[in-house]
């Protein structure tokens, strides 16, 4: 249908002339209509999604992906917990079996769990959706990594000690320093609290006393080297200290002479 033309009477020419709308007016009307349409569509969208609770297809896809991510993180945390339980079992065997076999001290839990508290190192995750789940996952991963690192170092030490097991067996003080089958040797005092032979007061005796005849030979209780020979005026008398390595030292005191 052809567009209707509008005419306007011109009093100067006393004639009807074609009415033309200026471009500025056309642009203003078009912009107003566009703005009205935009506001209307925005209002409808807000009512559709916020007031009535409907979800757009894009929002449904995003929510579905977010839920899938949460499920994956939950599964990952369960796997972390299973791995942590296995690691705890290894730690117990390490402290109670592996390290004691080679005469090594156990690793305290304070060392195994060091560096897990303190500052909020996961604050950068607080602005994400499911921030709590993300923080827990990151923390569990850090804990597992640090525990595994400490355990790995412990196994390295045990392996190194195992390589020297034959030397360790020969060096550990494990035999008496005298021939106990001899009728000349007798056990005179054990390790622990006892009356002091000089003062009579109970004091800790950090050794074992074996008495014998003068000139009875004394043997090193394991392989090692003499690191000190001396005389103690206040208790030990003539003494020798032997370093057996692997953290073991023995002192042989109350000697007639130290050769």
C-alpha positions as CSV (number, residue, x, y, z in Angstrom):
1,X,0.0,0.0,0.0
2,X,1.6,3.3,-1.0
3,X,2.6,5.6,1.8
4,X,0.1,8.5,2.4
5,X,1.4,11.9,1.6
6,X,0.6,14.8,3.8
7,X,0.1,18.4,2.5
8,X,0.3,21.6,4.4
9,X,-1.3,25.0,3.5
10,X,1.3,27.7,2.9
11,X,-0.3,31.1,3.6
12,X,2.4,32.9,1.7
13,X,1.8,31.2,-1.6
14,X,-1.9,30.5,-0.8
15,X,-1.3,26.9,-2.0
16,X,-1.0,23.4,-0.5
17,X,2.6,22.1,-0.4
18,X,4.0,18.6,0.3
19,X,4.8,18.3,4.0
20,X,8.4,17.0,4.5
21,X,9.6,15.8,8.0
22,X,13.1,16.9,8.8
23,X,15.8,14.2,9.2
24,X,16.5,15.4,12.7
25,X,12.8,14.7,13.7
26,X,12.9,11.3,12.0
27,X,16.1,10.4,13.9
28,X,14.7,11.6,17.2
29,X,11.5,9.6,16.8
30,X,13.4,6.5,15.8
31,X,15.7,6.7,18.8
32,X,12.8,7.2,21.1
33,X,11.1,4.1,19.7
34,X,14.4,2.1,20.0
35,X,14.9,3.1,23.6
36,X,11.3,2.3,24.4
37,X,11.6,-1.2,22.8
38,X,14.9,-1.8,24.7
39,X,13.4,-0.8,28.1
40,X,10.3,-2.9,27.4
41,X,12.4,-6.0,26.5
42,X,14.6,-5.5,29.5
43,X,11.6,-5.2,31.8
44,X,10.1,-8.4,30.3
45,X,13.4,-10.2,30.8
46,X,13.7,-9.1,34.4
47,X,10.1,-10.2,35.1
48,X,10.7,-13.5,33.3
49,X,13.9,-14.5,35.1
50,X,13.7,-12.7,38.5
51,X,10.1,-12.3,39.4
52,X,8.6,-15.5,37.9
53,X,11.8,-17.5,38.4
54,X,12.2,-18.8,34.9
55,X,15.6,-19.6,33.4
56,X,16.9,-18.8,30.0
57,X,18.5,-21.5,27.9
58,X,21.9,-20.0,28.5
59,X,21.4,-19.8,32.2
60,X,20.3,-23.5,32.2
61,X,23.5,-24.5,30.4
62,X,25.6,-22.5,32.8
63,X,23.8,-24.0,35.8
64,X,24.2,-27.5,34.4
65,X,28.0,-26.9,33.9
66,X,28.3,-25.5,37.4
67,X,26.6,-28.5,38.9
68,X,28.8,-30.9,36.9
69,X,31.9,-29.0,38.2
70,X,30.7,-29.3,41.8
71,X,30.1,-33.0,41.4
72,X,33.6,-33.4,40.0
73,X,35.1,-31.5,42.8
74,X,33.2,-33.6,45.4
75,X,34.5,-36.7,43.7
76,X,38.1,-35.3,43.7
77,X,37.8,-34.6,47.5
78,X,36.7,-38.1,48.1
79,X,39.7,-39.4,46.2
80,X,42.0,-37.1,48.1
81,X,40.6,-38.5,51.4
82,X,41.2,-42.1,50.2
83,X,44.8,-41.2,49.3
84,X,45.3,-39.4,52.6
85,X,44.1,-42.5,54.5
86,X,46.6,-44.7,52.5
87,X,49.3,-42.1,53.3
88,X,48.5,-42.2,57.0
89,X,48.9,-46.0,56.9
90,X,52.3,-45.6,55.3
91,X,53.3,-43.1,57.9
92,X,52.4,-45.5,60.7
93,X,54.4,-48.4,59.2
94,X,57.3,-46.0,58.6
95,X,57.4,-44.8,62.2
96,X,56.6,-48.2,63.8
97,X,58.5,-50.6,61.5
98,X,60.8,-49.3,58.8
99,X,62.6,-46.6,60.8
100,X,63.0,-48.6,64.1
101,X,64.5,-51.5,62.2
102,X,67.4,-49.4,61.2
103,X,67.7,-47.6,64.5
104,X,66.2,-44.3,63.2
105,X,64.0,-42.0,65.2
106,X,60.3,-41.7,64.1
107,X,59.2,-38.5,62.4
108,X,56.9,-36.5,64.8
109,X,53.4,-35.6,63.6
110,X,54.3,-32.0,64.1
111,X,56.8,-32.3,61.3
112,X,54.6,-34.4,59.0
113,X,51.8,-31.8,59.4
114,X,53.9,-28.7,59.4
115,X,52.8,-25.7,57.3
116,X,49.1,-26.4,57.1
117,X,47.7,-23.6,59.3
118,X,48.3,-19.9,59.4
119,X,47.4,-17.3,56.8
120,X,44.4,-17.5,54.6
121,X,46.2,-18.7,51.5
122,X,43.1,-19.4,49.5
123,X,41.5,-16.0,49.7
124,X,41.8,-15.6,46.0
125,X,39.1,-18.3,45.6
126,X,36.5,-16.5,47.7
127,X,35.0,-14.5,44.8
128,X,34.2,-17.7,42.7
129,X,30.9,-19.6,42.8
130,X,31.2,-22.7,45.1
131,X,34.2,-20.9,46.8
132,X,33.9,-23.1,49.8
133,X,34.2,-26.2,47.8
134,X,37.1,-24.8,45.8
135,X,39.0,-23.8,48.9
136,X,38.5,-27.2,50.5
137,X,39.8,-28.9,47.3
138,X,42.8,-26.7,47.1
139,X,43.6,-27.2,50.8
140,X,43.2,-31.0,50.6
141,X,45.5,-31.1,47.6
142,X,48.2,-29.0,49.4
143,X,48.0,-31.2,52.5
144,X,48.3,-34.4,50.5
145,X,51.3,-33.0,48.5
146,X,53.2,-31.9,51.7
147,X,52.5,-35.2,53.5
148,X,53.7,-37.2,50.5
149,X,56.8,-35.0,50.2
150,X,57.8,-35.6,53.9
151,X,57.1,-39.4,53.5
152,X,59.1,-39.5,50.3
153,X,62.1,-37.9,52.1
154,X,61.7,-40.4,54.9
155,X,61.8,-43.3,52.5
156,X,64.9,-41.9,50.9
157,X,66.6,-41.9,54.3
158,X,65.4,-45.5,55.0
159,X,66.7,-46.7,51.7
160,X,70.1,-45.0,52.3
161,X,70.2,-46.6,55.7
162,X,69.3,-50.0,54.2
163,X,72.2,-49.8,51.8
164,X,74.5,-49.6,54.8
165,X,72.6,-52.4,56.7
166,X,75.7,-54.7,56.8
167,X,77.8,-51.9,58.2
168,X,75.0,-51.0,60.6
169,X,74.8,-54.5,61.9
170,X,78.5,-54.6,62.6
171,X,78.5,-51.1,64.2
172,X,75.5,-51.2,66.5
173,X,76.7,-51.8,70.1
174,X,75.1,-55.2,70.5
175,X,77.6,-57.4,72.4
176,X,79.0,-57.2,76.0
177,X,82.3,-55.4,76.3
178,X,83.7,-58.3,78.4
179,X,83.7,-62.1,78.3
180,X,80.6,-62.6,80.5
181,X,81.1,-66.4,80.4
182,X,84.1,-65.9,82.6
183,X,83.6,-66.6,86.3
184,X,85.7,-63.5,87.0
185,X,83.0,-61.2,85.6
186,X,80.0,-60.2,87.6
187,X,77.1,-57.7,87.1
188,X,77.4,-55.1,89.8
189,X,75.0,-52.3,88.8
190,X,72.3,-51.7,86.2
191,X,70.9,-48.8,84.3
192,X,68.5,-46.6,86.3
193,X,68.1,-44.9,89.7
194,X,70.3,-46.3,92.5
195,X,72.0,-45.1,95.7
196,X,75.1,-43.1,94.8
197,X,78.1,-45.1,96.0
198,X,79.7,-42.0,97.4
199,X,76.8,-39.9,98.8
200,X,74.2,-42.6,99.3
201,X,71.5,-40.4,97.6
202,X,69.4,-41.8,94.8
203,X,70.7,-40.7,91.4
204,X,70.3,-41.7,87.8
205,X,72.9,-44.2,86.7
206,X,73.2,-43.9,82.9
207,X,75.2,-47.1,82.3
208,X,75.8,-50.7,83.2
209,X,78.6,-51.7,85.6
210,X,80.4,-55.0,85.1
211,X,83.2,-55.8,87.4
212,X,86.2,-58.1,87.0
213,X,89.8,-58.7,87.9
214,X,92.4,-56.1,87.2
215,X,93.8,-56.7,83.7
216,X,90.5,-58.2,82.4
217,X,90.4,-57.3,78.6
218,X,87.6,-55.0,77.5
219,X,86.3,-55.1,73.9
220,X,84.4,-52.6,71.7
221,X,80.8,-53.6,71.5
222,X,80.7,-52.8,67.7
223,X,82.8,-51.5,64.9
224,X,83.9,-47.9,65.4
225,X,86.8,-45.6,66.1
226,X,88.1,-44.1,69.3
227,X,87.3,-40.4,69.4
228,X,88.3,-39.6,73.0
229,X,90.6,-41.0,75.7
230,X,90.7,-39.2,79.1
231,X,90.4,-39.2,82.8
232,X,87.5,-38.0,84.8
233,X,88.3,-37.1,88.4
234,X,84.6,-36.9,89.4
235,X,83.3,-40.4,88.5
236,X,84.4,-42.1,85.4
237,X,88.1,-42.4,86.1
238,X,90.0,-43.6,83.0
239,X,87.6,-43.8,80.1
240,X,87.4,-44.3,76.3
241,X,84.6,-43.1,73.9
242,X,84.1,-44.9,70.7
243,X,82.0,-43.5,67.8
244,X,80.3,-46.4,66.0
245,X,78.6,-44.2,63.4
246,X,74.8,-44.2,62.7
247,X,74.3,-42.1,65.8
248,X,75.8,-44.5,68.2
249,X,78.6,-43.8,70.8
250,X,79.7,-45.9,73.7
251,X,81.7,-44.9,76.8
252,X,83.9,-47.4,78.6
253,X,84.7,-46.1,82.1
254,X,86.3,-47.1,85.4
255,X,89.2,-48.6,83.5
256,X,92.5,-49.6,85.1
257,X,94.3,-48.2,82.1
258,X,93.3,-47.0,78.6
259,X,95.7,-48.2,76.0
